[in-house]
Coordinates of C-alpha atoms and ligand atoms in Angstrom, one line a residue:
K848 CA 98.0 76.9 -53.8
D849 CA 96.8 76.9 -50.1
P850 CA 92.9 75.6 -50.1
I851 CA 90.2 77.9 -48.4
E852 CA 89.8 76.5 -45.0
T853 CA 85.9 76.1 -43.9
P854 CA 84.0 73.7 -41.3
V855 CA 81.0 72.8 -43.2
I856 CA 80.4 73.4 -47.1
I857 CA 77.0 72.5 -49.0
I858 CA 77.1 71.6 -52.5
G859 CA 74.1 73.2 -54.2
S860 CA 71.4 75.7 -52.9
G861 CA 67.9 73.8 -53.9
Y862 CA 65.5 72.1 -50.9
G863 CA 68.2 69.7 -49.3
G864 CA 71.1 72.2 -49.4
A865 CA 68.4 75.3 -48.3
V866 CA 67.1 73.1 -45.3
A867 CA 70.7 71.9 -44.1
A868 CA 72.0 75.3 -44.2
L869 CA 68.9 77.1 -42.2
R870 CA 69.6 73.9 -39.8
L871 CA 72.8 74.1 -39.2
C872 CA 73.0 77.8 -39.1
E873 CA 70.4 78.0 -36.5
A874 CA 72.3 75.2 -34.5
G875 CA 75.0 77.9 -34.3
K876 CA 77.7 76.3 -37.4
K877 CA 79.2 78.8 -40.1
V878 CA 78.2 77.2 -43.5
L879 CA 79.5 78.0 -46.9
M880 CA 77.6 77.3 -49.7
L881 CA 78.5 76.7 -53.2
E882 CA 76.4 76.8 -56.1
M883 CA 77.1 77.0 -60.1
G884 CA 74.4 79.6 -60.6
L885 CA 74.0 83.0 -60.5
N886 CA 72.4 85.0 -57.6
W887 CA 70.0 86.4 -59.5
E888 CA 68.7 89.1 -56.5
K889 CA 72.0 90.1 -56.2
S890 CA 72.7 90.3 -59.8
G891 CA 69.8 92.4 -60.2
I892 CA 68.9 91.1 -63.6
P893 CA 65.2 90.7 -64.0
Y894 CA 63.9 87.2 -65.4
S895 CA 62.5 86.6 -68.5
N896 CA 59.3 85.5 -69.2
L897 CA 57.6 82.6 -71.8
L898 CA 57.0 84.8 -74.6
K899 CA 60.1 87.3 -74.0
P900 CA 62.9 84.9 -73.2
G901 CA 66.3 86.6 -72.4
K902 CA 69.0 86.0 -70.3
S903 CA 67.6 84.1 -67.1
A904 CA 65.7 81.6 -70.3
A905 CA 68.6 78.6 -70.3
W906 CA 71.7 77.9 -69.0
L907 CA 74.6 78.4 -71.5
K908 CA 72.4 77.4 -74.7
K909 CA 71.9 79.2 -77.6
K910 CA 68.4 78.4 -78.4
T911 CA 65.6 78.1 -75.8
I912 CA 64.8 74.8 -74.1
A913 CA 61.3 74.6 -73.1
P914 CA 59.9 71.2 -73.8
F915 CA 58.5 72.4 -76.9
M916 CA 58.1 75.7 -79.2
N917 CA 61.9 76.6 -79.0
I918 CA 61.8 79.3 -81.4
F919 CA 64.0 82.0 -79.8
S920 CA 67.6 82.0 -80.4
L921 CA 69.6 83.5 -77.2
T922 CA 73.3 84.5 -76.5
P923 CA 74.6 82.4 -74.0
F924 CA 74.1 83.1 -70.2
T925 CA 73.9 81.4 -67.1
G926 CA 70.4 81.3 -67.0
T927 CA 68.2 79.4 -65.1
L928 CA 67.0 76.3 -66.4
D929 CA 69.1 73.4 -67.9
R930 CA 68.4 70.8 -69.9
L931 CA 70.9 67.2 -69.4
D932 CA 70.1 64.8 -72.5
F933 CA 70.0 61.4 -72.4
E934 CA 69.3 58.8 -75.0
N935 CA 65.9 58.3 -73.9
I936 CA 65.1 61.2 -71.6
N937 CA 65.4 64.7 -71.3
I938 CA 65.8 66.2 -67.6
W939 CA 65.0 69.5 -67.0
V940 CA 66.6 71.3 -63.8
G941 CA 67.2 74.8 -62.1
R942 CA 70.4 76.3 -61.6
G943 CA 70.6 79.3 -59.7
V944 CA 70.5 80.4 -55.9
G945 CA 67.3 78.3 -55.1
G946 CA 68.0 75.4 -57.2
G947 CA 65.1 74.0 -58.7
S948 CA 62.7 76.4 -56.7
I949 CA 63.4 79.5 -59.3
V950 CA 62.1 77.6 -62.0
N951 CA 59.6 75.5 -61.2
G952 CA 55.6 75.7 -61.3
G953 CA 55.5 75.6 -57.2
M954 CA 53.1 72.4 -57.3
A955 CA 53.8 71.5 -53.1
V956 CA 51.8 68.3 -52.7
T957 CA 51.7 65.9 -49.8
P958 CA 52.3 62.5 -50.8
K959 CA 49.3 60.2 -50.1
E960 CA 50.3 58.7 -46.6
S961 CA 50.0 55.3 -48.0
Y962 CA 52.3 55.6 -51.2
F963 CA 54.8 57.4 -48.7
K964 CA 54.7 54.2 -46.3
E965 CA 54.9 51.8 -49.6
V966 CA 58.1 53.9 -50.6
F967 CA 59.6 54.0 -47.2
P968 CA 58.9 51.4 -45.1
Q969 CA 61.4 52.1 -42.2
L970 CA 59.9 55.7 -41.7
D971 CA 58.0 56.5 -39.2
T972 CA 55.0 57.6 -41.4
E973 CA 53.0 59.1 -38.4
K974 CA 55.4 61.8 -37.3
F975 CA 56.1 62.4 -41.0
Y976 CA 52.4 63.4 -41.6
Q977 CA 52.0 65.0 -38.1
S978 CA 55.7 67.0 -37.9
Y979 CA 57.6 66.7 -40.8
F980 CA 55.3 67.3 -43.7
P981 CA 53.1 70.4 -41.8
L982 CA 57.0 71.8 -40.9
A983 CA 58.0 71.2 -44.7
R984 CA 54.5 73.3 -45.5
K985 CA 54.8 76.2 -43.3
E986 CA 58.1 76.9 -44.0
L987 CA 57.7 77.1 -47.7
K988 CA 54.4 79.3 -47.2
V989 CA 52.3 76.8 -49.1
N990 CA 48.9 78.4 -49.7
T991 CA 45.8 77.7 -52.2
I992 CA 43.9 79.7 -54.2
D993 CA 40.7 81.2 -53.6
E994 CA 37.5 79.2 -55.2
Q995 CA 36.0 82.1 -55.9
F996 CA 38.9 83.8 -57.7
L997 CA 39.4 80.6 -59.3
K998 CA 35.8 80.6 -60.7
D999 CA 35.9 84.4 -61.8
C1000 CA 39.7 84.8 -63.0
P1001 CA 39.7 84.6 -66.8
Y1002 CA 43.3 83.1 -66.5
Y1003 CA 42.2 80.0 -65.1
K1004 CA 39.7 79.0 -67.6
F1005 CA 41.9 76.3 -68.6
T1006 CA 41.7 74.9 -65.3
R1007 CA 37.7 75.2 -65.0
V1008 CA 37.6 73.4 -68.6
G1009 CA 39.8 71.0 -67.4
E1010 CA 38.2 70.1 -64.5
E1011 CA 35.0 70.2 -65.8
E1012 CA 36.2 67.4 -68.8
A1013 CA 37.5 65.4 -66.3
H1014 CA 34.3 65.3 -64.4
K1015 CA 32.5 64.3 -68.0
A1016 CA 34.9 61.7 -68.5
G1017 CA 34.3 60.1 -64.4
F1018 CA 37.6 61.1 -63.2
K1019 CA 38.1 62.9 -60.3
T1020 CA 40.0 66.1 -59.6
I1021 CA 41.7 67.7 -56.5
R1022 CA 43.1 71.3 -55.6
V1023 CA 46.7 71.6 -55.6
P1024 CA 48.2 74.2 -52.8
N1025 CA 51.3 75.9 -54.0
V1026 CA 53.9 78.3 -52.8
Y1027 CA 53.1 80.9 -55.1
D1028 CA 51.4 84.1 -53.0
F1029 CA 47.7 83.6 -53.9
K1030 CA 46.9 87.2 -52.6
Y1031 CA 49.7 88.6 -54.5
M1032 CA 47.9 87.1 -57.8
E1033 CA 45.1 88.5 -56.3
K1034 CA 46.1 91.8 -56.4
E1035 CA 48.3 91.3 -60.2
F1036 CA 44.6 90.6 -61.4
K1037 CA 43.4 94.2 -60.3
N1038 CA 46.2 95.5 -61.6
E1039 CA 47.6 96.8 -58.0
V1040 CA 51.0 95.0 -58.3
P1041 CA 53.6 94.0 -61.0
R1042 CA 52.3 91.1 -62.9
S1043 CA 54.3 87.8 -62.6
A1044 CA 52.0 84.4 -62.7
L1045 CA 49.8 86.5 -64.9
N1046 CA 52.5 87.6 -66.9
T1047 CA 53.4 84.3 -68.7
E1048 CA 56.9 84.2 -65.9
V1049 CA 57.7 80.6 -64.5
I1050 CA 60.3 77.9 -66.0
Y1051 CA 62.8 81.2 -66.2
G1052 CA 62.0 82.8 -62.8
N1053 CA 59.5 84.7 -61.2
N1054 CA 60.1 88.4 -60.4
Y1055 CA 57.4 88.5 -58.0
G1056 CA 55.1 86.5 -56.2
K1057 CA 56.4 83.0 -55.8
N1058 CA 57.5 81.9 -52.6
S1059 CA 61.4 80.4 -53.9
L1060 CA 63.9 79.2 -51.8
D1061 CA 65.9 82.4 -51.7
K1062 CA 62.4 84.2 -50.2
T1063 CA 62.3 81.1 -47.3
Y1064 CA 64.9 78.8 -45.9
L1065 CA 67.8 80.5 -47.4
K1066 CA 67.0 84.1 -46.3
K1067 CA 66.3 82.8 -42.8
A1068 CA 69.8 81.1 -42.9
L1069 CA 71.1 84.0 -44.4
D1070 CA 69.7 86.4 -41.5
T1071 CA 71.3 84.2 -39.0
G1072 CA 74.8 85.4 -40.5
N1073 CA 76.1 82.2 -40.3
L1074 CA 75.6 81.1 -44.0
E1075 CA 77.8 82.7 -46.9
I1076 CA 76.6 81.9 -50.2
L1077 CA 79.3 81.6 -53.2
D1078 CA 77.5 81.9 -56.7
L1079 CA 79.2 80.7 -60.2
H1080 CA 80.8 78.5 -58.1
Y1081 CA 80.8 74.6 -59.5
V1082 CA 82.5 72.0 -57.5
D1083 CA 84.2 69.5 -60.3
S1084 CA 85.3 66.9 -58.3
I1085 CA 86.1 66.2 -54.4
Q1086 CA 88.9 64.5 -52.9
L1087 CA 88.4 62.2 -49.4
N1088 CA 91.9 62.5 -47.1
P1089 CA 93.4 60.7 -44.9
D1090 CA 92.1 62.1 -41.9
K1091 CA 88.7 61.9 -43.5
S1092 CA 88.1 65.6 -44.5
Y1093 CA 87.7 66.8 -47.8
T1094 CA 88.9 68.9 -50.5
L1095 CA 87.3 70.2 -53.1
N1096 CA 88.1 71.4 -56.3
V1097 CA 85.9 74.4 -57.5
Q1098 CA 85.5 76.4 -60.7
N1099 CA 84.5 80.3 -60.4
I1100 CA 82.9 80.8 -63.9
N1101 CA 81.7 83.7 -65.4
T1102 CA 78.3 84.9 -66.8
S1103 CA 79.3 83.3 -70.2
G1104 CA 80.2 80.2 -68.7
N1105 CA 84.0 80.8 -69.0
V1106 CA 86.5 79.6 -65.7
E1107 CA 87.7 83.0 -64.5
V1108 CA 89.6 81.3 -61.0
E1109 CA 90.2 77.7 -60.1
K1110 CA 90.0 77.2 -56.5
V1111 CA 90.6 74.7 -53.8
F1112 CA 88.3 74.2 -50.4
H1113 CA 89.0 72.2 -47.8
C1114 CA 86.2 71.1 -45.4
Q1115 CA 85.7 68.5 -42.4
K1116 CA 82.3 68.1 -43.2
L1117 CA 80.7 68.0 -46.7
I1118 CA 77.0 68.3 -47.9
L1119 CA 75.8 67.1 -51.5
S1120 CA 72.7 69.0 -52.3
A1121 CA 73.3 69.4 -56.0
G1122 CA 70.4 67.7 -57.1
T1123 CA 69.6 63.9 -57.9
M1124 CA 71.8 64.2 -60.9
G1125 CA 74.2 66.8 -59.7
T1126 CA 74.9 64.5 -56.6
L1127 CA 75.1 61.7 -58.8
K1128 CA 77.5 63.1 -61.6
L1129 CA 79.9 64.4 -58.2
L1130 CA 80.1 61.2 -56.9
M1131 CA 80.9 59.2 -59.4
R1132 CA 83.2 61.7 -61.2
S1133 CA 85.0 62.1 -57.7
N1134 CA 85.1 58.0 -57.6
E1135 CA 86.5 57.9 -61.6
L1136 CA 89.1 60.9 -60.7
N1137 CA 90.1 60.7 -56.9
Q1138 CA 89.0 57.2 -56.5
L1139 CA 86.4 58.7 -54.2
P1140 CA 84.9 55.5 -52.4
I1141 CA 81.6 55.0 -53.1
E1142 CA 79.6 51.8 -52.7
K1143 CA 77.5 49.6 -55.4
S1144 CA 74.1 50.9 -54.4
V1145 CA 75.1 54.4 -55.7
G1146 CA 73.0 55.0 -58.8
K1147 CA 70.6 52.4 -58.6
N1148 CA 66.9 52.6 -57.8
W1149 CA 66.7 55.9 -59.9
G1150 CA 63.4 56.8 -61.4
N1151 CA 61.9 60.0 -63.2
N1152 CA 58.8 59.5 -60.9
G1153 CA 56.7 58.2 -63.5
N1154 CA 56.6 61.9 -65.5
F1155 CA 55.1 61.3 -68.6
M1156 CA 53.7 64.4 -70.6
T1157 CA 50.8 64.4 -73.0
G1158 CA 48.3 66.7 -74.4
R1159 CA 44.9 66.9 -76.3
N1160 CA 43.9 69.1 -79.4
W1161 CA 40.7 70.7 -80.6
V1162 CA 39.7 71.3 -76.9
R1163 CA 36.6 73.4 -77.0
P1164 CA 37.5 75.1 -80.7
L1165 CA 34.3 77.0 -80.7
S1166 CA 34.3 78.5 -77.1
G1167 CA 37.8 80.0 -76.9
G1168 CA 39.3 76.9 -76.1
T1169 CA 41.2 76.7 -72.7
G1170 CA 41.9 80.4 -73.1
V1171 CA 44.3 83.2 -74.5
Q1172 CA 45.3 84.4 -71.3
Q1173 CA 46.6 81.7 -68.8
S1174 CA 48.0 82.1 -65.3
T1175 CA 51.4 80.1 -65.2
I1176 CA 50.4 78.7 -61.7
P1177 CA 48.6 75.2 -61.6
V1178 CA 46.0 74.5 -59.1
G1179 CA 44.3 71.8 -60.6
G1180 CA 44.8 68.2 -60.9
V1181 CA 43.3 64.5 -62.2
D1182 CA 43.8 62.0 -59.0
N1183 CA 43.2 58.8 -60.3
W1184 CA 45.9 57.1 -58.2
D1185 CA 43.1 54.8 -56.4
D1186 CA 42.4 53.1 -59.9
K1187 CA 44.4 49.8 -59.4
D1188 CA 44.7 49.2 -63.3
H1189 CA 45.6 52.8 -64.0
P1190 CA 46.7 54.6 -61.5
F1191 CA 47.9 58.1 -62.0
F1192 CA 47.7 61.6 -61.1
T1193 CA 48.1 64.5 -63.9
E1194 CA 48.3 67.9 -63.5
I1195 CA 46.3 70.4 -65.5
A1196 CA 48.9 72.0 -66.9
P1197 CA 48.9 76.0 -68.1
L1198 CA 50.0 76.4 -71.7
P1199 CA 50.5 80.6 -71.9
M1200 CA 51.3 81.0 -75.6
G1201 CA 49.2 84.5 -76.0
M1202 CA 46.7 82.7 -78.2
D1203 CA 44.1 80.5 -77.6
V1204 CA 45.2 76.7 -79.2
A1205 CA 42.4 75.0 -78.1
T1206 CA 45.0 72.7 -77.0
A1207 CA 45.2 71.0 -73.2
L1208 CA 48.6 70.1 -71.5
Y1209 CA 48.7 67.4 -68.8
L1210 CA 52.1 66.2 -67.0
M1211 CA 51.0 63.0 -65.5
I1212 CA 52.7 61.4 -62.4
N1213 CA 53.1 57.7 -62.5
R1214 CA 54.2 54.7 -60.4
V1215 CA 57.8 53.7 -61.4
D1216 CA 57.1 49.3 -61.7
K1217 CA 61.0 49.3 -63.5
K1218 CA 63.6 51.8 -61.8
G1219 CA 66.2 52.9 -63.9
K1220 CA 70.3 52.7 -63.0
V1221 CA 72.9 55.6 -63.4
S1222 CA 76.3 55.1 -64.0
Y1223 CA 79.6 57.3 -65.4
N1224 CA 81.4 57.2 -68.7
G1225 CA 85.0 58.0 -67.6
K1226 CA 85.6 59.0 -71.8
T1227 CA 82.7 61.3 -72.3
Q1228 CA 83.2 62.4 -68.8
Q1229 CA 79.2 62.1 -68.8
L1230 CA 76.6 60.3 -66.8
V1231 CA 75.2 57.4 -68.6
L1232 CA 70.9 56.4 -67.8
D1233 CA 69.8 52.9 -68.4
W1234 CA 66.5 53.7 -69.3
D1235 CA 64.0 53.1 -72.2
V1236 CA 60.8 52.3 -73.6
S1237 CA 60.4 49.5 -71.6
N1238 CA 60.7 51.7 -68.4
T1239 CA 57.8 53.6 -69.8
Q1240 CA 55.5 51.4 -70.9
K1241 CA 52.7 50.8 -68.3
M1242 CA 53.2 55.0 -68.2
R1243 CA 51.8 55.2 -71.9
E1244 CA 49.4 53.0 -71.7
N1245 CA 48.0 55.0 -68.6
A1246 CA 48.4 58.1 -70.8
D1247 CA 46.7 56.4 -73.6
Y1248 CA 43.8 55.5 -71.2
F1249 CA 43.2 58.9 -70.4
I1250 CA 43.4 60.7 -73.2
K1251 CA 41.1 58.0 -75.2
K1252 CA 38.6 58.6 -72.4
M1253 CA 38.7 62.2 -72.4
N1254 CA 38.6 62.4 -76.0
K1255 CA 35.7 60.0 -75.6
A1256 CA 33.6 62.0 -73.4
N1257 CA 34.4 65.9 -74.7
G1258 CA 35.5 65.4 -78.2
G1259 CA 39.4 66.6 -79.3
T1260 CA 42.6 64.5 -80.5
R1261 CA 45.7 63.3 -79.3
S1262 CA 48.2 66.3 -79.6
H1263 CA 50.6 65.7 -82.2
F1264 CA 51.1 69.4 -81.9
L1265 CA 52.9 69.3 -79.0
F1266 CA 54.5 65.9 -79.3
K1267 CA 55.5 63.0 -81.7
N1268 CA 52.3 60.9 -81.5
G1269 CA 50.9 62.8 -78.9
F1270 CA 53.1 61.5 -76.1
G1271 CA 56.2 63.2 -74.1
P1272 CA 57.5 60.0 -72.5
N1273 CA 61.4 61.7 -72.2
V1274 CA 60.2 64.5 -70.6
C1275 CA 61.3 64.4 -66.9
Y1276 CA 60.8 67.4 -64.3
H1277 CA 61.5 65.1 -61.5
P1278 CA 64.6 63.0 -61.6
L1279 CA 64.7 60.9 -58.3
G1280 CA 66.9 58.2 -56.5
G1281 CA 70.2 56.7 -57.0
C1282 CA 71.3 57.6 -53.3
V1283 CA 68.5 55.9 -51.7
L1284 CA 68.3 56.6 -48.1
G1285 CA 69.2 53.9 -46.0
E1286 CA 70.3 51.5 -49.1
A1287 CA 73.2 54.0 -50.5
T1288 CA 72.8 56.1 -46.7
N1289 CA 72.4 55.3 -43.3
A1290 CA 69.1 56.0 -41.7
Y1291 CA 69.7 59.6 -42.2
G1292 CA 71.8 60.5 -45.1
K1293 CA 75.1 59.8 -44.4
L1294 CA 76.8 57.9 -47.5
N1295 CA 77.9 54.4 -46.4
G1296 CA 82.0 54.3 -46.1
H1297 CA 82.2 57.8 -45.1
E1298 CA 82.5 59.8 -41.8
N1299 CA 81.9 63.3 -42.7
L1300 CA 79.7 63.0 -46.0
F1301 CA 75.9 63.7 -46.3
I1302 CA 73.5 63.7 -49.3
L1303 CA 70.3 65.7 -48.8
D1304 CA 68.1 66.1 -52.0
G1305 CA 65.9 64.2 -53.9
S1306 CA 68.5 61.4 -54.8
L1307 CA 67.3 60.0 -51.3
I1308 CA 64.1 59.4 -52.7
P1309 CA 63.9 55.9 -54.7
G1310 CA 62.7 57.1 -58.2
T1311 CA 58.9 57.6 -57.4
I1312 CA 57.1 59.5 -54.5
G1313 CA 53.5 60.1 -56.9
V1314 CA 53.3 63.6 -56.4
N1315 CA 55.2 66.3 -57.2
P1316 CA 58.6 66.0 -55.0
F1317 CA 59.8 69.2 -53.5
V1318 CA 57.4 68.9 -50.2
T1319 CA 58.8 65.5 -49.8
I1320 CA 62.7 66.6 -50.4
V1321 CA 62.2 69.2 -47.7
A1322 CA 60.2 67.0 -45.4
I1323 CA 63.1 63.9 -45.5
A1324 CA 66.0 66.8 -45.0
E1325 CA 64.3 68.3 -42.2
Y1326 CA 64.2 64.8 -41.3
C1327 CA 67.9 64.0 -41.2
M1328 CA 68.8 67.2 -40.2
E1329 CA 67.1 67.1 -37.2
N1330 CA 68.8 63.5 -36.5
L1331 CA 72.1 64.2 -37.7
I1332 CA 72.7 67.2 -35.2
Q1333 CA 71.0 65.3 -31.9
Q1334 CA 73.9 62.8 -33.1
D1335 CA 76.4 65.4 -32.8
E1336 CA 77.6 65.0 -36.5
F1337 CA 78.2 68.3 -37.5
T1338 CA 80.7 69.1 -33.9
Ligands
FAD371 P1 67.7 71.6 -56.7 O1 66.7 72.3 -56.5 O2 68.1 70.9 -58.6 O3 69.1 71.6 -56.5 C1 70.4 71.7 -56.5 C2 71.3 72.4 -56.7 O4 72.6 72.4 -57.0 C3 71.0 73.4 -58.1 O5 71.0 74.9 -57.8 C4 72.4 73.0 -59.2 O6 72.8 74.4 -60.0 C5 73.5 72.8 -57.9 N1 74.7 72.3 -59.0 C6 74.4 71.1 -59.2 N2 75.7 70.8 -59.5 C7 76.4 71.2 -58.8 C8 78.0 71.2 -58.9 N3 78.5 70.6 -59.4 N4 78.5 72.6 -58.4 C9 78.2 73.4 -57.5 N5 76.2 73.2 -57.8 C10 75.7 72.8 -58.5 N6 58.5 70.0 -57.9 C11 57.3 70.1 -57.2 O7 57.6 69.7 -56.0 N7 56.0 70.7 -57.7 C12 56.5 71.5 -59.0 O8 55.4 72.2 -59.4 C13 57.9 71.4 -59.9 N8 57.8 72.0 -61.2 C14 58.8 71.4 -61.9 C15 58.7 72.2 -62.9 C16 60.2 72.4 -63.6 C17 60.0 73.0 -64.6 C18 61.1 71.7 -63.4 C19 63.0 71.6 -63.8 C20 61.2 71.1 -61.7 C21 59.8 71.2 -61.5 N9 59.9 70.3 -60.6 C22 58.8 71.0 -59.4 C23 60.8 69.6 -59.4 C24 61.5 69.9 -58.4 O9 61.8 71.7 -58.6 C25 63.1 69.5 -57.9 O10 62.3 67.9 -57.6 C26 63.4 69.8 -56.6 O11 64.2 71.6 -57.3 C27 65.0 69.2 -56.6 O12 65.1 69.5 -55.2 P2 67.1 69.2 -55.0 O13 66.9 69.3 -53.3 O14 66.9 67.7 -55.4 O15 68.0 69.7 -56.1

């Protein structure tokens, strides 16, 4: 069968892919984007909320896959949230046009300048903080909640309680910006528009309010007329041809996950933006099946961005706890990064369960002192992660320190209700690294040993960035694309 010819293919429609698409389309290139997940906007199927999980809740699973409280059974469907299970860690990822932006909490955090410098010593920090980070925030439509609304809104009791308790325990808190439109949320609260964040919508998609990539970068790229997105197209493997072009073996699936048509695509330029785990799988699988050249540093310097979940029970049990009604969009965090003994940042996370459970949930971000490694098992055809308790030891110590200090100042217990022993070291929302910028790639994301293959996603960041990562993924992708286009890599 003749391959489908196209000059540039981008695999994956998350942050890295969306930036690449926009900048190439603006430069007048025709771009084809292949995404394994569904185009939800086009499908017309609404996203479901946390309390009534439906079609969008999970990628081809029979039961919901939230980090806890999975009592709901499902009919398998190409839903928005997927979980990749490894021996000592579970990694959640987004599926669908917009990638992780469809399921994430929208927290849009710029890393601390000193930490960014430590992680990327080779980059011009000043240029990033004056140019690429502001550009990323502008394109992503980052905004901040109005303090008066936060003070008055019953849906943010969990944040107010969390901040009061943190201050009492001697911690510093910060306001966290987001891509959710807070002006929309104010209207939701007044019942002037349909509710989304105030109707427990988030990890299975937001029907309103959230400026996910389909409303920002991807929309702008589509508006140029140069971008075509094919959803439900899963790239199984890549082949390097003698003329340095690429052939892609692709499965066009239906919403039950069955393959409807096998397709072959051929392109001159290929951009891998399948997310950290997706990109690593494609590279390693293609190496195994088709001898795609990859060098030794691919798979190294992987990390969970220090993700560690923990929680507390008996939080103000006599005065309404953390609140029956909770917005799904976090706006507060504890910033303990400058404490040399216990450096961490933690999100004061919502737990919108439709009842008062007097429980506080925290998603911590720590340094990753010991990195992991990713490899591929040809027999099981799965990625293997070299990652165990030794990698999360310091994160556990930080969590223990934080919970003890909070309980001592405020009362409460470690949350056995949410996690075994009160700790969730296995919960990872931020897989990063494995194809590190300047190690596995050149200075701008071109994979070593290749002329026409570029990596643009979370795998470029060496396992840690100290805050929620998508603003950094976008800034790095903007930097790479600017330089790659300037160097005529796509002509
Ligand atoms: P992704 O956004 O993961 O996109 C990759 C895309 O490639 C996906 O759409 C995938 O379906 C597609 N793909 C993969 N393999 C293939 C293949 N073989 N063929 C075709 N398509 C493929 N970060 C923040 O900064 N703030 C937050 O508040 C936040 N909250 C989060 C909450 C949750 C529940 C989760 C899961 C993540 C959260 N994150 C958050 C993390 C953030 O979403 C990710 O870091 C980000 O999406 C990664 O971007 P990316 O460009 O690397 O790839």
